[in-house]
Coordinates of C-alpha atoms in Angstrom, one line a residue:
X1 CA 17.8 63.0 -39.1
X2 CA 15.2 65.7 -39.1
X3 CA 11.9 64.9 -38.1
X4 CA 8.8 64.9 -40.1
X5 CA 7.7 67.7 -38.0
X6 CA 10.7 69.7 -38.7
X7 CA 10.0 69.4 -42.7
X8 CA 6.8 70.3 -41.6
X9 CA 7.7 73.8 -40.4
X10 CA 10.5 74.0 -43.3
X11 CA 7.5 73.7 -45.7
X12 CA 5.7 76.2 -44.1
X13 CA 8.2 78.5 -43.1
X14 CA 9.2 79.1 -47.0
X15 CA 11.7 81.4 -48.0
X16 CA 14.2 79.1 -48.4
X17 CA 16.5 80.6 -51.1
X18 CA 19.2 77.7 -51.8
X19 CA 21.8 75.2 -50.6
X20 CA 25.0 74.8 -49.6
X21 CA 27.3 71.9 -49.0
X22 CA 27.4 70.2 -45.8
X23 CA 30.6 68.2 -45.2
X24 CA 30.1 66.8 -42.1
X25 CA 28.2 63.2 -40.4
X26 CA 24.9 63.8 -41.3
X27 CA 22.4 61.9 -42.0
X28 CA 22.1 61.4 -45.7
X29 CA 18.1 60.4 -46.0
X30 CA 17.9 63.3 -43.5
X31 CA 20.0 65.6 -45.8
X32 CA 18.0 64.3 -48.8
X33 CA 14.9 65.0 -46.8
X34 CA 15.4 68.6 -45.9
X35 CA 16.7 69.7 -49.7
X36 CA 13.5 67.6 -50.8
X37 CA 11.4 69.6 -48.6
X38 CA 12.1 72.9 -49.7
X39 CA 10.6 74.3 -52.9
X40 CA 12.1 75.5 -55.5
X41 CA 15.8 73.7 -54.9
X42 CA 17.4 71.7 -57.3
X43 CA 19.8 70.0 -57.2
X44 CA 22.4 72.3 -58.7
X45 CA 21.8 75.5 -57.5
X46 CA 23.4 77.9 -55.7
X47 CA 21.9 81.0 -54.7
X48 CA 23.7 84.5 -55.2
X49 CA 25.0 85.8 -51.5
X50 CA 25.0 89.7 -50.9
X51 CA 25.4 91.6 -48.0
X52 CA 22.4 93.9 -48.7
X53 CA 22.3 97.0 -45.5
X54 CA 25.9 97.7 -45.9
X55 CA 26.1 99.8 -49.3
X56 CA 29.0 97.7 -50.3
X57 CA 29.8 96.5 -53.6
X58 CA 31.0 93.2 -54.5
X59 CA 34.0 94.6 -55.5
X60 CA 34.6 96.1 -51.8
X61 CA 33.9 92.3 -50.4
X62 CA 36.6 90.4 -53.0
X63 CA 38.3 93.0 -55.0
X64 CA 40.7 92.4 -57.8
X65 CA 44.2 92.2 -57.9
X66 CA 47.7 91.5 -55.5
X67 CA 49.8 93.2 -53.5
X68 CA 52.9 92.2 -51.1
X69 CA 54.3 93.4 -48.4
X70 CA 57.8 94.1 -47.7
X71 CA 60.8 91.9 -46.6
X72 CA 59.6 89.3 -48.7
X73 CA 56.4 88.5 -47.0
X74 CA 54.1 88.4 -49.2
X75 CA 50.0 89.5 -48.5
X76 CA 47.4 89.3 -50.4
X77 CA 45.4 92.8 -51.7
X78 CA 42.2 92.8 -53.6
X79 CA 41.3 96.2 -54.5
X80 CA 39.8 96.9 -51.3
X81 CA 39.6 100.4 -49.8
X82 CA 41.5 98.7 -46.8
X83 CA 43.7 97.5 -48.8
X84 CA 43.6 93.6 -47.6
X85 CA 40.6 91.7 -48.4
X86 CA 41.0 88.5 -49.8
X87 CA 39.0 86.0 -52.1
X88 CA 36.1 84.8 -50.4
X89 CA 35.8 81.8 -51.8
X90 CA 39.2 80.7 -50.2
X91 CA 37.9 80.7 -46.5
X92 CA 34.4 80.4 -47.4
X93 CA 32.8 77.6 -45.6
X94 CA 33.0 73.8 -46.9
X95 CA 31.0 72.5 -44.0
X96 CA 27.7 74.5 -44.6
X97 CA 27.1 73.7 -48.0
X98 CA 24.1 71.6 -48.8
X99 CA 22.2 73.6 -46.0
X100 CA 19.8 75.7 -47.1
X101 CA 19.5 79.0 -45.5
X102 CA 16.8 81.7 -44.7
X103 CA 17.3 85.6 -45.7
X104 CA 17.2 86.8 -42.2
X105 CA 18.4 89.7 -40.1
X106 CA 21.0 89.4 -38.2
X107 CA 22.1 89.4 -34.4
X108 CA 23.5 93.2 -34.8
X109 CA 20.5 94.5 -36.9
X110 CA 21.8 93.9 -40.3
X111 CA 19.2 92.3 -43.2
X112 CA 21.8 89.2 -44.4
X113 CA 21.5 87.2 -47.1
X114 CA 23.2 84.0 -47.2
X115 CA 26.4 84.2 -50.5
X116 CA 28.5 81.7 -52.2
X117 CA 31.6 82.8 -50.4
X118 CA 30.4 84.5 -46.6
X119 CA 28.1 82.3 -44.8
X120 CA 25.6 83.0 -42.8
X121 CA 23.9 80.5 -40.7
X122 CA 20.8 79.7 -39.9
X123 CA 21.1 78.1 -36.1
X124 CA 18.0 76.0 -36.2
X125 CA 20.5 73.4 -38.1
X126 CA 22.6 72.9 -35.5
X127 CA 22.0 70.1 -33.5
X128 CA 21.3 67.6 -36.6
X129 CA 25.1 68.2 -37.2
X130 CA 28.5 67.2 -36.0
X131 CA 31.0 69.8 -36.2
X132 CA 34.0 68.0 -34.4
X133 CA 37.2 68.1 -35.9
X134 CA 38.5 64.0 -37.1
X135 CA 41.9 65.5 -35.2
X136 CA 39.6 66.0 -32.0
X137 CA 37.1 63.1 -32.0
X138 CA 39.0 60.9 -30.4
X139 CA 39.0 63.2 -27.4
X140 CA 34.7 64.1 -27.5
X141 CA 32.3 62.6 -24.4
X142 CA 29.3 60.5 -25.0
X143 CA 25.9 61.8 -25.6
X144 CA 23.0 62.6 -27.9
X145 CA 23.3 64.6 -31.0
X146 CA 23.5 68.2 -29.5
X147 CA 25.9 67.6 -27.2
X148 CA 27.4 64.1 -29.0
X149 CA 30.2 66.5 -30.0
X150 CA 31.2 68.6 -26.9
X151 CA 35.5 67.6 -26.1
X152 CA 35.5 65.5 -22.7
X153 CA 38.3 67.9 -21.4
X154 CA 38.4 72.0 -22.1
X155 CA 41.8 74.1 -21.4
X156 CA 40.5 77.3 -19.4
X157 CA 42.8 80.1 -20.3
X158 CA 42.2 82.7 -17.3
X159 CA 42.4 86.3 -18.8
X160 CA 41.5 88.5 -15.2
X161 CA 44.8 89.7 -14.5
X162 CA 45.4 91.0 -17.6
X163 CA 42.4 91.5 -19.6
X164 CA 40.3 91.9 -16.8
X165 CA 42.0 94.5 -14.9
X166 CA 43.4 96.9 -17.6
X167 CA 40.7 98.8 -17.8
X168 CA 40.4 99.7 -14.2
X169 CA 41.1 103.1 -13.7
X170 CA 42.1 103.0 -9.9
X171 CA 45.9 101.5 -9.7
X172 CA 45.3 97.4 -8.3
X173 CA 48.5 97.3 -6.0
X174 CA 50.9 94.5 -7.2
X175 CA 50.7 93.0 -4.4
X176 CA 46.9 92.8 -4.8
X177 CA 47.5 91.2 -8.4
X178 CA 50.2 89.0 -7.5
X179 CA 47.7 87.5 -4.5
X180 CA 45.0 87.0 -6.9
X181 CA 47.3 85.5 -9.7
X182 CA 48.5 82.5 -6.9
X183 CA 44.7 82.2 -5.5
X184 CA 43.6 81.4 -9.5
X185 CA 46.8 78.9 -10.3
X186 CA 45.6 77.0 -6.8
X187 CA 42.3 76.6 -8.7
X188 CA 43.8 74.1 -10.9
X189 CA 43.7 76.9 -14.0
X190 CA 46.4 75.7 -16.0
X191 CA 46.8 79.1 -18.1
X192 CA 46.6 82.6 -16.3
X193 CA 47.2 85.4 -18.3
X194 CA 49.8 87.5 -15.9
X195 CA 50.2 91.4 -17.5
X196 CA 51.1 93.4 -20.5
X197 CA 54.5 94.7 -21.2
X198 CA 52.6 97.7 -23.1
X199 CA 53.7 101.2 -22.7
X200 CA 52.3 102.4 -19.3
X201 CA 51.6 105.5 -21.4
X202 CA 49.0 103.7 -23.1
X203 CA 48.0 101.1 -20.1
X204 CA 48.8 102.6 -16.5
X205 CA 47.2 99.3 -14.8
X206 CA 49.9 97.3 -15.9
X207 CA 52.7 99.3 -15.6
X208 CA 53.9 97.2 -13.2
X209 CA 54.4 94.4 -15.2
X210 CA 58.4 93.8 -14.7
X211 CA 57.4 93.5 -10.6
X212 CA 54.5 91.0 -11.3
X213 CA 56.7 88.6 -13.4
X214 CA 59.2 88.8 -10.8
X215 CA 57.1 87.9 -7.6
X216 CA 55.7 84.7 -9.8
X217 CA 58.8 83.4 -11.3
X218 CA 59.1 80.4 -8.6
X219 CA 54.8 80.1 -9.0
X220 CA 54.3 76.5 -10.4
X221 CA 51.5 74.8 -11.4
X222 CA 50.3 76.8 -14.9
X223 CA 51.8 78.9 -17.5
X224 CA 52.0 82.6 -17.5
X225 CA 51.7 83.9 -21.2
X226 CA 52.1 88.0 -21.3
X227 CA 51.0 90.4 -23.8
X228 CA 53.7 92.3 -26.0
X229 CA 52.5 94.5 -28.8
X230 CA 55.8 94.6 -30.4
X231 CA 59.0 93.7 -31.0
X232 CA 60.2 95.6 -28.1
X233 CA 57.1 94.6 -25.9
X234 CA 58.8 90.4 -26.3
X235 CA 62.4 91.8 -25.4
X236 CA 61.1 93.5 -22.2
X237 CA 58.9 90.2 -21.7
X238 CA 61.6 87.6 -22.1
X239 CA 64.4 89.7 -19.8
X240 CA 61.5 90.1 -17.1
X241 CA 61.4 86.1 -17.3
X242 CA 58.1 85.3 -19.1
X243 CA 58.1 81.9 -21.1
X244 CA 55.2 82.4 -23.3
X245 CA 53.7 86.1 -25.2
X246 CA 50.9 86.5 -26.9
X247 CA 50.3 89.4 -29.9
X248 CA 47.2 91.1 -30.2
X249 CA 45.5 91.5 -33.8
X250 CA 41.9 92.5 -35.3
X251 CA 39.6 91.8 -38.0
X252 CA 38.4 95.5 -38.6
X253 CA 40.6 98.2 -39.9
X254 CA 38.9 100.7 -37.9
X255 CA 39.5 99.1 -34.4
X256 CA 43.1 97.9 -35.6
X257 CA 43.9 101.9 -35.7
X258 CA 42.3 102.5 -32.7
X259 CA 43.6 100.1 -30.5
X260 CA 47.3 99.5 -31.2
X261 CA 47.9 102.8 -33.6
X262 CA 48.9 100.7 -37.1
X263 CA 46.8 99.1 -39.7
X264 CA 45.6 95.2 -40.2
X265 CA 49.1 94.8 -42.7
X266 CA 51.0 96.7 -40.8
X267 CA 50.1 94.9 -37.6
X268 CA 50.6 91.8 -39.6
X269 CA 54.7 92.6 -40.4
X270 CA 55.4 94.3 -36.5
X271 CA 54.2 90.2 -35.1
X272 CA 55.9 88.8 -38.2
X273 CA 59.4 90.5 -36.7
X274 CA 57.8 89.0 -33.2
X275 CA 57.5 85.8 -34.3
X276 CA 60.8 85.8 -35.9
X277 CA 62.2 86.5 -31.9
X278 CA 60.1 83.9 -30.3
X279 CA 61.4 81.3 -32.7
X280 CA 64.7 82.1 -31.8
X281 CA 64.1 82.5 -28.2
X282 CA 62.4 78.9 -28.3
X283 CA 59.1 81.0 -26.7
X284 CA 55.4 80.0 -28.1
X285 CA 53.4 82.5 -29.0
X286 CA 49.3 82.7 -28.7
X287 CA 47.7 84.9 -31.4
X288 CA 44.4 87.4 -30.6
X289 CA 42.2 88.2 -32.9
X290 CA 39.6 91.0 -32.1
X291 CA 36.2 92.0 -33.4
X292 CA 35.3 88.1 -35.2
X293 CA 31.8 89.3 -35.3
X294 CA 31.1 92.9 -34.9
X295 CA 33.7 96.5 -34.4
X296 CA 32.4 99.3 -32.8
X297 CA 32.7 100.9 -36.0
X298 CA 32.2 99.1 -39.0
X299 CA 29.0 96.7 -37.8
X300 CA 29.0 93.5 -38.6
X301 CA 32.6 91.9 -40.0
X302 CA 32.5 89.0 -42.5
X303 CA 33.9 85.7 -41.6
X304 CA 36.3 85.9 -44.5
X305 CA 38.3 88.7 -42.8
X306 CA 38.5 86.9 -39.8
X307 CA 40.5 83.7 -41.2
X308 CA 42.4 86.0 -43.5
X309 CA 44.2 87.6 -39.5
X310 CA 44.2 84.0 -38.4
X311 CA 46.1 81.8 -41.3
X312 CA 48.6 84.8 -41.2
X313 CA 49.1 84.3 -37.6
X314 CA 49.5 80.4 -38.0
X315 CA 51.8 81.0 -40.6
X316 CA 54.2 83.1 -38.4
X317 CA 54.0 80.7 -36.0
X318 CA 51.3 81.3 -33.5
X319 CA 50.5 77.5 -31.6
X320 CA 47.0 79.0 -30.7
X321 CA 44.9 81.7 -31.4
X322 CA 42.2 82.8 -29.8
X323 CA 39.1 84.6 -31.6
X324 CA 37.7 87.4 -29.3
X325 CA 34.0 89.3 -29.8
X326 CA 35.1 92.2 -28.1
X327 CA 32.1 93.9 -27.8
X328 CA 30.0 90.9 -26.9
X329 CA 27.5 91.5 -29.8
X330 CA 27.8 88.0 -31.4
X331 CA 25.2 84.8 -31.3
X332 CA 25.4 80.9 -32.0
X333 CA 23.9 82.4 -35.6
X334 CA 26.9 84.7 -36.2
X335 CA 29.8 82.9 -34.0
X336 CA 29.3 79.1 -36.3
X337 CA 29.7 80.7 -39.3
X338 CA 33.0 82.3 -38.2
X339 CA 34.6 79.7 -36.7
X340 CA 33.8 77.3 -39.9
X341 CA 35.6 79.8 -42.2
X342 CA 38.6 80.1 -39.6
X343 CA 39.0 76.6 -39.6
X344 CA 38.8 75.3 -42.9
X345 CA 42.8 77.3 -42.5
X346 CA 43.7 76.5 -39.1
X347 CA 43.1 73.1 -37.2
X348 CA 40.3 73.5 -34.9
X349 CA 43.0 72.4 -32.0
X350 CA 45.0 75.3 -31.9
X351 CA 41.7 77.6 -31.6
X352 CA 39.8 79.1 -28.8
X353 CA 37.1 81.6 -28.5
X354 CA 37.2 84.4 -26.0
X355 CA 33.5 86.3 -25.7
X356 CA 32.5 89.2 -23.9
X357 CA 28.8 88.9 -22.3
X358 CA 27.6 92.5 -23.0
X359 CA 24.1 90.8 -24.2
X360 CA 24.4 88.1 -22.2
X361 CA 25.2 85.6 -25.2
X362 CA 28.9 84.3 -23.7
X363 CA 27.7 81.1 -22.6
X364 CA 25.6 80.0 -25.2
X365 CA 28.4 81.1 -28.0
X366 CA 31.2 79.0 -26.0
X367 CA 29.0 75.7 -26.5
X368 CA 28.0 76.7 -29.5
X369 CA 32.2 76.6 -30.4
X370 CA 32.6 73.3 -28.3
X371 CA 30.0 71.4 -30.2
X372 CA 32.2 72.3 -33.2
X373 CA 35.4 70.9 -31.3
X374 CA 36.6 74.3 -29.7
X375 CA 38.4 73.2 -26.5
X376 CA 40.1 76.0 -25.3
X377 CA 37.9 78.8 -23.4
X378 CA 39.1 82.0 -22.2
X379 CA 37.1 83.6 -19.4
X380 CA 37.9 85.8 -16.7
X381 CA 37.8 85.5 -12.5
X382 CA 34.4 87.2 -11.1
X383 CA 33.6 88.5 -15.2
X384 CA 36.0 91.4 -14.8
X385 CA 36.7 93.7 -17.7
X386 CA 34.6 95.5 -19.9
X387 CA 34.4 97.3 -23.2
X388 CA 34.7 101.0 -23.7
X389 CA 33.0 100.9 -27.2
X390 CA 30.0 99.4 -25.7
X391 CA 27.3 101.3 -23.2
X392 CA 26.8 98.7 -20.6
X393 CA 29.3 96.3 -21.4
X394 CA 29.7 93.7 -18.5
X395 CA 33.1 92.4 -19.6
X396 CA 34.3 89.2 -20.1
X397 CA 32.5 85.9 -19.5
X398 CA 33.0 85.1 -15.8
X399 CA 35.2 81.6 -15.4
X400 CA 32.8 80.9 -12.3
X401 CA 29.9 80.4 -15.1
X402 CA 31.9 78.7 -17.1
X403 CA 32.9 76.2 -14.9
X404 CA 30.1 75.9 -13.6
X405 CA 28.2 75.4 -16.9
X406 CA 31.0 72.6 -18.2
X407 CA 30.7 70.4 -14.5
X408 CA 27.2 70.3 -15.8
X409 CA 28.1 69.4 -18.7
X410 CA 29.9 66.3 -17.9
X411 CA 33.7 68.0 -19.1
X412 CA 36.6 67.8 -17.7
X413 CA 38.5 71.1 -16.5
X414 CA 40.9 70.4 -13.9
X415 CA 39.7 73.9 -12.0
X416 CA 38.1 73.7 -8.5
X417 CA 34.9 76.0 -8.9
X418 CA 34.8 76.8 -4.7
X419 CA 38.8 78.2 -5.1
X420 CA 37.6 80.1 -8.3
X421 CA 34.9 81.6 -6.3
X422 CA 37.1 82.6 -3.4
X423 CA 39.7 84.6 -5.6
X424 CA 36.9 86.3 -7.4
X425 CA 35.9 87.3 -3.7
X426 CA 39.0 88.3 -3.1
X427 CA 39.4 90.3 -6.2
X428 CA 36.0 92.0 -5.6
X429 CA 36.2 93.2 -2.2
X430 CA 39.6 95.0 -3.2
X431 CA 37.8 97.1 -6.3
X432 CA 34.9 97.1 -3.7
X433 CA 32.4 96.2 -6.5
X434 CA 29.8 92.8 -6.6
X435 CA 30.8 90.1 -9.1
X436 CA 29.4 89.8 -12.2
X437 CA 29.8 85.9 -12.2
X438 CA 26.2 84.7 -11.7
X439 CA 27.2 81.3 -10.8
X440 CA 29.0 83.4 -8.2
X441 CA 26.2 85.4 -6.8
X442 CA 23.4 82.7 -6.5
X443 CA 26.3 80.4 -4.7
X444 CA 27.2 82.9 -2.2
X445 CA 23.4 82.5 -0.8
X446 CA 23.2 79.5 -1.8
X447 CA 22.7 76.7 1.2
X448 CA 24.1 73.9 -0.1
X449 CA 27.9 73.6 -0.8
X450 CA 29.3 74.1 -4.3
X451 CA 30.3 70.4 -4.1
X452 CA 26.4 69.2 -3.7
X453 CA 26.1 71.4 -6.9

């Protein structure tokens, strides 16, 4: 329940334009409380949302009108100039209603204010709520109200050898890749992201993907998804021997046509044909979705967009999907509201969040997403990666850290930090650079043992 003091500052603070619905454990009284507290609320309204800095009409947010694709599959088109936003109110959020909300600016610089059918949160709220998932509670650890929540257990899906290293632009031997994917599987990771079976037109690191798959075929002891862009990508994939593929879609038009050369739709009907394959081949498929937050070119993208990609992809068939901010620009403020729309169309157990730490927010987003019942992470060995959109990118969140931070917090992972730390070692002294794991660095001069730790 919020504390007197807290009404306190709500009184004071002011500005408080509305509510929204809150269907979650909350304290009623407190609930009550906080509505009561605010002037000007009553009980039935709801205030008008708008994105105000963007220039963009309602009609570009919602739209009018449907379209569908071909073959019989059938997507939604509402008069958008890209041609596939949806109703709002569909994935708007159910869980933040009956919170009342500020008009604030943004993480990326953008002056919000808080609509009907794209919310945007207010992260004060936060730890007066519990976000878990009735399908997950069963499986949450003990403790007070922020971290009541957290899961007792989190999957770590290691993304170095693949994500990590594609952007290197000195060729990583095979050998060299092959060492480091055996050193992270002795960890205890149960996932490890192997290679790409991508043109090595278009990705010359990985161009040795074929080789890798076949020096790990007898490796036991985790699963080996692989990345395949197309229908053509999974056949090359499945001959080479891999079990599991993942497909690789984004929220923003404009980074969907940069990065893999079609549109969001069109994207949408090349996985469809991959899904089709996969069911056939008996092969589960994992589902990326980029830009959840922010795209190099468009700013800030509405949450909306993002569930639209995802209940496509669990529609085709995807058994997870995992919600990347590619350019690291997101915050607890912008990541909650995302992941409420996204799962009010696909269980919270087949999500996981994948965040880049180019502003240093990675770790605070991931517990942000466990506290909502995320419990899948994807991180990468010694932070390795990076973003070519953004000037000082640091790549992806480092697994050291977040193994490091999820020991502290009491949950489970199954992943030895020390063996983590030695591959990253490993790893770094080959591209002859320093880790950007933190955990990492203050360990290797640190005296006592990462056991006493």
């Amino acid at each position: 329940m919020l504390t007197r003091r807290a009404l306190d500052e709500v009184s004071r603070r002011g500005a408080l334009s509305g509510r929204e619905a809150v269907s979650r454990k909350c304290d009623a009284r407190g609930a009550l409380a906080f509505i009561g507290a605010a002037s000007g609320a009553r009980g039935g309204d709801t205030p008008e949302r708008s994105y105000s800095s963007s220039g963009a009409s309602a009609a570009d947010e919602v739209g009018a009108g449907d379209g569908a694709g071909e073959g019989g599959i059938r997507y939604p088109r509402r008069g958008s100039d890209q041609g596939y936003s949806v109703p709002s109110s569909r994935y708007s959020s159910i869980r933040l209603r009956n919170t009342l909300f500020n008009r604030t600016r943004g993480s990326l610089g953008w002056d919000l204010k808080a609509t009907n059918n794209d919310s945007v949160c207010d992260a004060r709220y936060l730890s007066t709520c519990d976000y878990t998932s009735h399908c997950v509670e069963k499986n949450t650890r003990e403790g007070g109200k922020l971290l009541g929540s957290i899961p007792r257990y989190v999957k770590i899906v290691e993304v170095g050898p693949r994500d990590g290293l594609q952007n290197e632009k000195e060729i990583v031997p095979t050998k060299v890749k092959v060492g480091l994917i055996k050193m992270l599987v002795s960890s205890g990771l149960p996932v490890v992201e192997a290679t790409s079976f991508v043109s090595p037109k278009w990705v010359p690191q990985l161009g040795d993907a074929k080789d890798v798959m076949e020096a790990i075929r007898n490796v036991e002891g985790a699963r080996f998804p692989v990345l395949t862009p197309n229908l053509k990508g999974f056949e090359a994939a499945v001959a080479a021997g891999a079990k599991e593929v993942a497909i690789f879609a984004s929220a923003s038009e404009s980074f969907s046509k940069s990065n893999i050369n079609c549109s969001i739709e069109e994207s949408l009907k090349r996985y469809h044909d991959v899904s089709l394959a996969a069911e056939k081949a008996s092969v589960p498929i994992r589902g990326y979705i980029s830009c959840v937050v922010g795209c190099p070119v468009e700013g800030k993208v509405p949450p909306t967009k993002v569930a639209y990609v995802a209940e496509k992809l669990y529609d085709m068939g995807c058994s997870e999907i995992s919600l990347g901010d590619t350019i690291g620009v997101g915050t607890p403020g912008t990541v909650v509201p995302m992941l409420e729309a996204v799962m009010n169309v696909v269980p919270v157990d087949k999500l996981a969040v994948h965040f880049h730490d180019t502003y240093g927010q990675a770790l605070s987003n991931i517990l942000a997403s466990l506290q909502m019942g995320i419990a899948t992470v994807d991180s990468s060995v010694a932070g390795l990666g990076g973003c070519p959109y953004a000037k000082g990118a640091t790549g992806n969140v480092a697994t050291e850290d977040v193994v490091y931070m999820l020991n502290g917090l009491g949950v489970k992972t199954n992943v030895d930090l020390g063996k983590v730390m030695l591959a990253g070692d490993f790893i770094c002294k080959h591209l002859e650079r320093p880790s950007h794991s933190k955990t990492a660095t203050a360990l290797s001069t640190s005296t006592a043992h990462v056991s006493k730790l």
